[in-house]
Short mmCIF file of C-alpha atoms and ligand atoms in Angstrom, two decimals:
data_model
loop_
_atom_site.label_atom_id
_atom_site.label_comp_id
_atom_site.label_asym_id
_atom_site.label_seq_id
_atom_site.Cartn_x
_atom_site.Cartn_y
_atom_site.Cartn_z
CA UNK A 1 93.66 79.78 109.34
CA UNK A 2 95.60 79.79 106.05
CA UNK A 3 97.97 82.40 105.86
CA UNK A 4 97.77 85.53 103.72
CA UNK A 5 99.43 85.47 100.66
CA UNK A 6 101.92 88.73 100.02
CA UNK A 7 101.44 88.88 95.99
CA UNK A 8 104.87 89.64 94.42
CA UNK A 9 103.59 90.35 91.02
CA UNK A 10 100.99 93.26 92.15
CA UNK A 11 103.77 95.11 94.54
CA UNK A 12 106.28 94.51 91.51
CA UNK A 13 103.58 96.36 88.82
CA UNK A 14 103.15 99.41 91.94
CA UNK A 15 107.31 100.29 91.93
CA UNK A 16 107.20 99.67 87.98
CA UNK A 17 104.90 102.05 87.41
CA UNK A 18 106.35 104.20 89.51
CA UNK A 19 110.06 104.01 88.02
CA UNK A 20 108.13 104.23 84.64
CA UNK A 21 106.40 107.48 85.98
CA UNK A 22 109.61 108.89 87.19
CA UNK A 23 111.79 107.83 84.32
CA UNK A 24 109.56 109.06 81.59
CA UNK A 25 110.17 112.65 83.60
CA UNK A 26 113.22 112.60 83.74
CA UNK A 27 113.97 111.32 79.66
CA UNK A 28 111.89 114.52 78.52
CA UNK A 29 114.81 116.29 80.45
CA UNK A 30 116.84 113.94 77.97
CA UNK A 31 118.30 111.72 80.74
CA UNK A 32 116.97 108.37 79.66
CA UNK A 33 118.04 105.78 82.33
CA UNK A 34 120.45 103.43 80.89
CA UNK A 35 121.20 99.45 81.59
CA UNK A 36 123.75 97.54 80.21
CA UNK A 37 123.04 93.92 80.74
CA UNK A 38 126.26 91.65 80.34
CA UNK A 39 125.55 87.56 79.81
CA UNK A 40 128.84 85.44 79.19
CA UNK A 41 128.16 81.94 77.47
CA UNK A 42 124.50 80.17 77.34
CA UNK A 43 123.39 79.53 80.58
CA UNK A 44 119.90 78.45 80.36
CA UNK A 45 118.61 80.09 83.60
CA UNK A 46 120.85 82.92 83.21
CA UNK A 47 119.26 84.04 79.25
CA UNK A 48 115.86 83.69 80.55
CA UNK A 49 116.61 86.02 83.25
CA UNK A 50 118.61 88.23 81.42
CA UNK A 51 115.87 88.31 78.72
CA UNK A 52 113.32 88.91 80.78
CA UNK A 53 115.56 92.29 82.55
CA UNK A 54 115.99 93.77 79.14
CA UNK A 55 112.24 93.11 78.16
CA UNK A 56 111.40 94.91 81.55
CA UNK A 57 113.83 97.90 80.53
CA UNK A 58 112.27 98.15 77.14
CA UNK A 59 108.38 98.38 78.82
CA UNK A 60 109.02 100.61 81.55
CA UNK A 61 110.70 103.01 78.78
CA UNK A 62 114.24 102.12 79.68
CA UNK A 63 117.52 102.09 77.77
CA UNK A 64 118.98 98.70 77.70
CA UNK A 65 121.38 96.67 75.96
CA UNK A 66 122.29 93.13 75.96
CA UNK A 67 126.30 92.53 75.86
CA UNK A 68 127.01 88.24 74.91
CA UNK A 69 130.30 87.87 75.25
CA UNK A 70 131.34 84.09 74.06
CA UNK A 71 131.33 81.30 76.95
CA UNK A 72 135.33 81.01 76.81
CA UNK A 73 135.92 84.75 77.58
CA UNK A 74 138.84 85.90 79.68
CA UNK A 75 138.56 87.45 82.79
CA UNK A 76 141.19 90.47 81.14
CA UNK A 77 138.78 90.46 78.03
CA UNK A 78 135.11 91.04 80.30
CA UNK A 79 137.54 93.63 82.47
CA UNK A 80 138.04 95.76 79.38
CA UNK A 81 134.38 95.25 78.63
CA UNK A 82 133.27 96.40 82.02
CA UNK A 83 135.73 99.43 81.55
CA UNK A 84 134.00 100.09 78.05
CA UNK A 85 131.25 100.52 80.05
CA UNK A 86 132.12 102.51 82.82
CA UNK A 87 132.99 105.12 80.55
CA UNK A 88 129.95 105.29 78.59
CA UNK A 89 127.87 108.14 79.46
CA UNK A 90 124.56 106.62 78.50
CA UNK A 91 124.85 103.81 80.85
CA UNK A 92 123.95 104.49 84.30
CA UNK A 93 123.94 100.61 85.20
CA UNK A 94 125.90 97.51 84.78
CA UNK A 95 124.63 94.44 85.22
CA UNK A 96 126.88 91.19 85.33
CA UNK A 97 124.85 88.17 85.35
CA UNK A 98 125.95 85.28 87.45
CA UNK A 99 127.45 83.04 87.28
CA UNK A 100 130.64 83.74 85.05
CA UNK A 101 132.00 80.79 83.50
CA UNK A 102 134.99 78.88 86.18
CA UNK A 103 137.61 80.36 84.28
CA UNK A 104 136.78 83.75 85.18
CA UNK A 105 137.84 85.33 88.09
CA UNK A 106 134.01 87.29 88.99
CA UNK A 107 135.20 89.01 92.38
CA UNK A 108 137.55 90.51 89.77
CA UNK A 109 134.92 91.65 86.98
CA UNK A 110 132.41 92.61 89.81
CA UNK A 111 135.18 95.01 91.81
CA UNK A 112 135.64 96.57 88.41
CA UNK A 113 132.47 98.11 87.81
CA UNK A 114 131.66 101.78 89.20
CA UNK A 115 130.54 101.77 92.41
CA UNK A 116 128.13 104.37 90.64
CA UNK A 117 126.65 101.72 88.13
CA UNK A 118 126.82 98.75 90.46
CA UNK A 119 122.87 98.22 89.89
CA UNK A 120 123.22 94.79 91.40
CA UNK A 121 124.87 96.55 94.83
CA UNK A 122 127.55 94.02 94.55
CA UNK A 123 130.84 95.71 95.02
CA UNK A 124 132.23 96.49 98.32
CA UNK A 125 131.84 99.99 98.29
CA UNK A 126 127.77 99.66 98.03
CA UNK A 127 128.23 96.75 101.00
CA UNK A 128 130.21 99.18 103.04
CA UNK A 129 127.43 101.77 102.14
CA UNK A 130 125.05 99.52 103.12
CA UNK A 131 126.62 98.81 106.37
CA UNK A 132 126.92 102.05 107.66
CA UNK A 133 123.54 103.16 106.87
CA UNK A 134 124.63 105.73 103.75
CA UNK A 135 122.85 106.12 100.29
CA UNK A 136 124.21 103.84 97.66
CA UNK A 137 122.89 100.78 95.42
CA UNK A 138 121.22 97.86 97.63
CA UNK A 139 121.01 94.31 96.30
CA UNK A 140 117.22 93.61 94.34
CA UNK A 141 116.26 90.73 95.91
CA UNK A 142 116.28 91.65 99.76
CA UNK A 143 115.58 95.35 98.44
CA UNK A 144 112.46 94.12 97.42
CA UNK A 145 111.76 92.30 99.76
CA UNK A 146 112.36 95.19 102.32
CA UNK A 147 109.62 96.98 99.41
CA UNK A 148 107.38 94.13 100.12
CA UNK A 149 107.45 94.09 104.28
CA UNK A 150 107.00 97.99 103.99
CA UNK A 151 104.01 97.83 101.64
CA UNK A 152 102.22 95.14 103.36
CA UNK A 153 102.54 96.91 106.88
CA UNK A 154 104.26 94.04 108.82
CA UNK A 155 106.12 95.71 111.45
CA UNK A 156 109.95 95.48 111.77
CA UNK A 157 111.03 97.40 114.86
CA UNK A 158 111.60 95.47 117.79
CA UNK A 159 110.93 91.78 115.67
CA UNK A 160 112.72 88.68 115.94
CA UNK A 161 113.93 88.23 112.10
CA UNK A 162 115.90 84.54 111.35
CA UNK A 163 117.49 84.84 107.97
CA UNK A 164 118.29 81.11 106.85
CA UNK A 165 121.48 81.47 104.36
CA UNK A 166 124.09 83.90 104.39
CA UNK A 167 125.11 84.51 100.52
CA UNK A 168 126.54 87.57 99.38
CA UNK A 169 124.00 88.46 97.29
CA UNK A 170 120.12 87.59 99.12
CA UNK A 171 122.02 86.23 103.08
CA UNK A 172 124.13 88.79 104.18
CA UNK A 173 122.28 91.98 102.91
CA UNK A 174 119.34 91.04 103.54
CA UNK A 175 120.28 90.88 107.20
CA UNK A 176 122.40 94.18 106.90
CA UNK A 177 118.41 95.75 105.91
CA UNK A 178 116.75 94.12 108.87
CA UNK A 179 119.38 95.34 111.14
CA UNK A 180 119.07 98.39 109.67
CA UNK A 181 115.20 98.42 110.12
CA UNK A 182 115.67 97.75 113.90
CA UNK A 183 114.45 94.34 113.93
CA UNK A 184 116.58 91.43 115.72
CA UNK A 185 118.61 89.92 113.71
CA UNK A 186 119.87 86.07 113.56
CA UNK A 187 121.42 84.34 110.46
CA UNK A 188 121.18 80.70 110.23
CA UNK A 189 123.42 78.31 107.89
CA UNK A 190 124.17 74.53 107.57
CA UNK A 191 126.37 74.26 110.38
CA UNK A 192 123.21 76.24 112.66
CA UNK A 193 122.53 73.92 115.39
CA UNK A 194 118.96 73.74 116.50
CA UNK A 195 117.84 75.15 113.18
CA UNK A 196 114.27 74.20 113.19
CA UNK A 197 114.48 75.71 116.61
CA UNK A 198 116.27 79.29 115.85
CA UNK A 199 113.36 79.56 112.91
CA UNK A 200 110.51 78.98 115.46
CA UNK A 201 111.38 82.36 117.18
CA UNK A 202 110.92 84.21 114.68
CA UNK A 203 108.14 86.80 113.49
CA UNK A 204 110.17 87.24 110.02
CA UNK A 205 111.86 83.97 108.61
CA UNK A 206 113.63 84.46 105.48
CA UNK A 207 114.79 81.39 103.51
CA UNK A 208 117.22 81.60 101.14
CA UNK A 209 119.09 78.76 101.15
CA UNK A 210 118.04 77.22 98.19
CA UNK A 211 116.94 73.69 99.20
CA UNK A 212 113.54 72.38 98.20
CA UNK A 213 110.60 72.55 100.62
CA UNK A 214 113.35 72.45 103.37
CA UNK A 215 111.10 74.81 105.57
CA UNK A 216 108.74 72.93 106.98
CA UNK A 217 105.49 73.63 109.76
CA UNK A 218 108.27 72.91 112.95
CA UNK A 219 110.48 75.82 111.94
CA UNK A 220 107.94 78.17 112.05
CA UNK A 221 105.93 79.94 115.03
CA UNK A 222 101.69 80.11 114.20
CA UNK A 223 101.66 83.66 112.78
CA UNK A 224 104.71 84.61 111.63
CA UNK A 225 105.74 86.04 108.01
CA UNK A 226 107.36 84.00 106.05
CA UNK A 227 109.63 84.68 102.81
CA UNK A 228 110.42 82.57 100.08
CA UNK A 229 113.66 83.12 98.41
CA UNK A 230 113.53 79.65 97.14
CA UNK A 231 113.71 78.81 93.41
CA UNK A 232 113.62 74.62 92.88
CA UNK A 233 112.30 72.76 89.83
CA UNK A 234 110.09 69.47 90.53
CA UNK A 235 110.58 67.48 88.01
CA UNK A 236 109.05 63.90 88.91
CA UNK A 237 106.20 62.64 89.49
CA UNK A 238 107.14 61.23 93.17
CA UNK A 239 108.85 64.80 93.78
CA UNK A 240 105.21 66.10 93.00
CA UNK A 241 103.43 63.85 94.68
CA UNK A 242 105.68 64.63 98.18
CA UNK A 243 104.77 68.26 97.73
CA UNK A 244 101.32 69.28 95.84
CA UNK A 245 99.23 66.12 95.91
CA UNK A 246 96.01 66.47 95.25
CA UNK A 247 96.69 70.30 94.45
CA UNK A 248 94.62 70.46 91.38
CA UNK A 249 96.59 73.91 89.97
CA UNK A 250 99.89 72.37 90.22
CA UNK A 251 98.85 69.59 88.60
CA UNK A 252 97.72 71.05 85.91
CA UNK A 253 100.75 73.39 85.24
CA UNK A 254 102.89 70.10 85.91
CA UNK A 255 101.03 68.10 82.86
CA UNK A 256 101.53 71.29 80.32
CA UNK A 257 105.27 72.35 81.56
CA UNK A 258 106.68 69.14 82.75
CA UNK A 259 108.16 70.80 85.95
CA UNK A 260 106.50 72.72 88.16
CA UNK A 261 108.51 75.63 90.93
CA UNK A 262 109.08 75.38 94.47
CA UNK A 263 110.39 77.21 96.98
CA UNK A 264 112.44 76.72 99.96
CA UNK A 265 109.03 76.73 102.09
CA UNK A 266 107.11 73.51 102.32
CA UNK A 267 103.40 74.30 100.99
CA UNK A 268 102.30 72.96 104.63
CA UNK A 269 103.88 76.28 106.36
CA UNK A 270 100.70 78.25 104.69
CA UNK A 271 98.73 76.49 107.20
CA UNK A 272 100.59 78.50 109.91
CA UNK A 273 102.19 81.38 109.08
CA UNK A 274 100.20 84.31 109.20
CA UNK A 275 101.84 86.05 105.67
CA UNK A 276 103.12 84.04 103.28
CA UNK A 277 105.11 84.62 99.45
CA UNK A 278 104.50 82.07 96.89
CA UNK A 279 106.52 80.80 94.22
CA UNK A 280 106.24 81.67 91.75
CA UNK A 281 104.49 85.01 92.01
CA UNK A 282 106.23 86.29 95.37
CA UNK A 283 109.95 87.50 95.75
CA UNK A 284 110.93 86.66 92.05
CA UNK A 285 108.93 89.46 90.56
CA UNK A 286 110.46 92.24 92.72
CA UNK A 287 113.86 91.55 92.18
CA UNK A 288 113.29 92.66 88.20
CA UNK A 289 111.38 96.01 89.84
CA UNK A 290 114.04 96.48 92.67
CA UNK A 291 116.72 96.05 89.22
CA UNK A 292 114.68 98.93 87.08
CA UNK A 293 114.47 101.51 90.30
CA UNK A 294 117.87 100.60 90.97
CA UNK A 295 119.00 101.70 87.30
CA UNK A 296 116.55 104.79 87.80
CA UNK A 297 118.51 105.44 90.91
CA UNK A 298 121.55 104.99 89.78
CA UNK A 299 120.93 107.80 86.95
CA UNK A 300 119.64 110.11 89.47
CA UNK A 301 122.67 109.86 91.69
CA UNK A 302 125.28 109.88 89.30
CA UNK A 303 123.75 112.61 87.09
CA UNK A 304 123.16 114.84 90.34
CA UNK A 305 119.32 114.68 90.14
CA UNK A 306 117.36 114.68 93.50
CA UNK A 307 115.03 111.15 94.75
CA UNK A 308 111.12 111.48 94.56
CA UNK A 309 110.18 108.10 94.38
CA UNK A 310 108.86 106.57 97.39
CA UNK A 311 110.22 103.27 96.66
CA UNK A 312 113.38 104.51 96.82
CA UNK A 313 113.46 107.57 99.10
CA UNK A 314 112.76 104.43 101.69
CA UNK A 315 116.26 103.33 101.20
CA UNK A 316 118.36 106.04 100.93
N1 GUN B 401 122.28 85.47 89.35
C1 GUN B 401 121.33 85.11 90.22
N2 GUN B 401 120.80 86.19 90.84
C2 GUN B 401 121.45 87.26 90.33
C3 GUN B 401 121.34 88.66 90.57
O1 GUN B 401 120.56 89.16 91.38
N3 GUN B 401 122.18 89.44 89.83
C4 GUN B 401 123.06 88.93 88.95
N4 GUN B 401 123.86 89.76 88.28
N5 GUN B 401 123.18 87.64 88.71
C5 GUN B 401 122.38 86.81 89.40
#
């Protein structure tokens, strides 16, 4: 039986409605939720995300503002920006969109921003938070997808959960949730022996390591949820052919765009898992939400109001 696919775009439109709900309260109060988005340079992937962020900011009702900084800045020139905004009153979060160009030091510009407006839950005080179970900011994408296991009712206690990759920001935190959750825990990498083996175990696989259609039917057990951090471009026609032949949707989308996306998943593993995210259209969507009920949070916390939300009371 093909497996069930978890739809990223409708879960995304339930917590942005709610954040829109919940910030349009709380701006008649005249505390309008703030983001300050920062893109160095002209990284192609990087504007169309950070476009798309700001976009989201402006429908849900928002406060946003894009910061371009040129592609040669210093790391002591985006410092002083990120202190510029620190001190702004009207920005409750601060987003840093990676990567920085090599000649900035980022663990540097990412330590410097406020715990407080840290919307991406990258500095160490929001991992330690996260760690040891206390309210802070939590990293979109596994935040949503934490947003999307709740909301589909797949259970967490007591499951065997394999998270394949172990990066700072999808990896490691999204592993810290699980954990959290009281499911079983492993984290796979390239130097995992056994891989395909370790996967088959589990009820929850997560892949995140960002390799095309790398996932295929032997890692995973008849049943089990699967979640596709993956974000690949096909580009050729033999690339295409390997993956969607004969998939009449694809191939369409392929013709008109050129490329078409692909996860980290092989499109075979939706003939057994039992719950499956696509790409596009699964985890992507949420990690915009899990950004605009982060910046909702954020204004809560720092501007001493209490949580209602349920997407967020969830998490702390
Ligand atoms: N680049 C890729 N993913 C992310 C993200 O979640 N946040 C930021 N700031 N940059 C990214």
């Amino acid at each position: 039986m093909a497996a069930t696919l978890l739809d990223g775009i409708r879960i995304a439109n339930e917590i942005k409605n709610e954040v829109a709900e919940e910030a349009g309260r709380l701006s008649e109060t005249g505390l309008r939720p703030g983001l300050a988005a920062v893109l160095v340079g002209s990284n192609p992937a990087s504007e169309i995300y950070v476009r798309s962020k700001v976009q989201t900011c402006q429908a849900l009702g928002l406060y946003s503002e894009k910061i371009t900084p040129p592609e040669f800045s210093t790391t002591a020139e985006l410092l002083e920006l990120v202190h510029d905004l620190n001190a702004r009153d009207e920005i409750d979060g601060i987003l840093v969109q990676l990567p920085l160009p090599p000649q900035v030091d980022s663990k540097k510009v990412l330590l410097a921003v406020l715990p407080e407006k840290d919307v991406d839950g990258f500095h160490p005080m929001n991992v330690g938070f996260l760690s040891t179970q206390r309210p802070g900011l939590v990293p979109c994408t596994p935040a949503g997808i934490m947003e999307m296991l709740r909301r589909s009712n797949i259970p967490l206690q007591g499951a065997d959960a394999v998270v394949v990759g172990r990066s700072d920001i999808v990896g490691k935190p999204m592993a810290m949730l699980l954990t959290n959750a009281n499911a079983t825990v492993t984290i796979c990498h390239s130097k995992t022996r056994d891989l395909p083996g370790v996967c088959h175990r589990a009820d929850i696989l997560v892949a995140a390591m960002g390799r095309t259609g790398f996932v295929t039917r032997a890692f995973v057990k008849p049943g089990a949820t699967v979640i596709d951090v993956g974000m690949n471009k096909i580009t050729t026609r033999e690339e295409f052919d390997k993956y969607f032949k004969g998939n009449e949707k694809r191939e369409q989308a392929f013709a008109k765009n050129g490329y078409t996306l692909i996860g980290d998943v092989h499109p075979e593993v939706a003939e057994v898992a039992g719950a499956l995210t696509p790409v596009p259209g699964g985890v992507g969507p949420l990690t915009i939400a899990m950004l605009m009920a982060n910046t909702l949070k954020a204004a809560k916390l720092r501007r001493g109001a209490r949580f209602q939300s349920p997407a967020m009371a969830e998490r702390g």
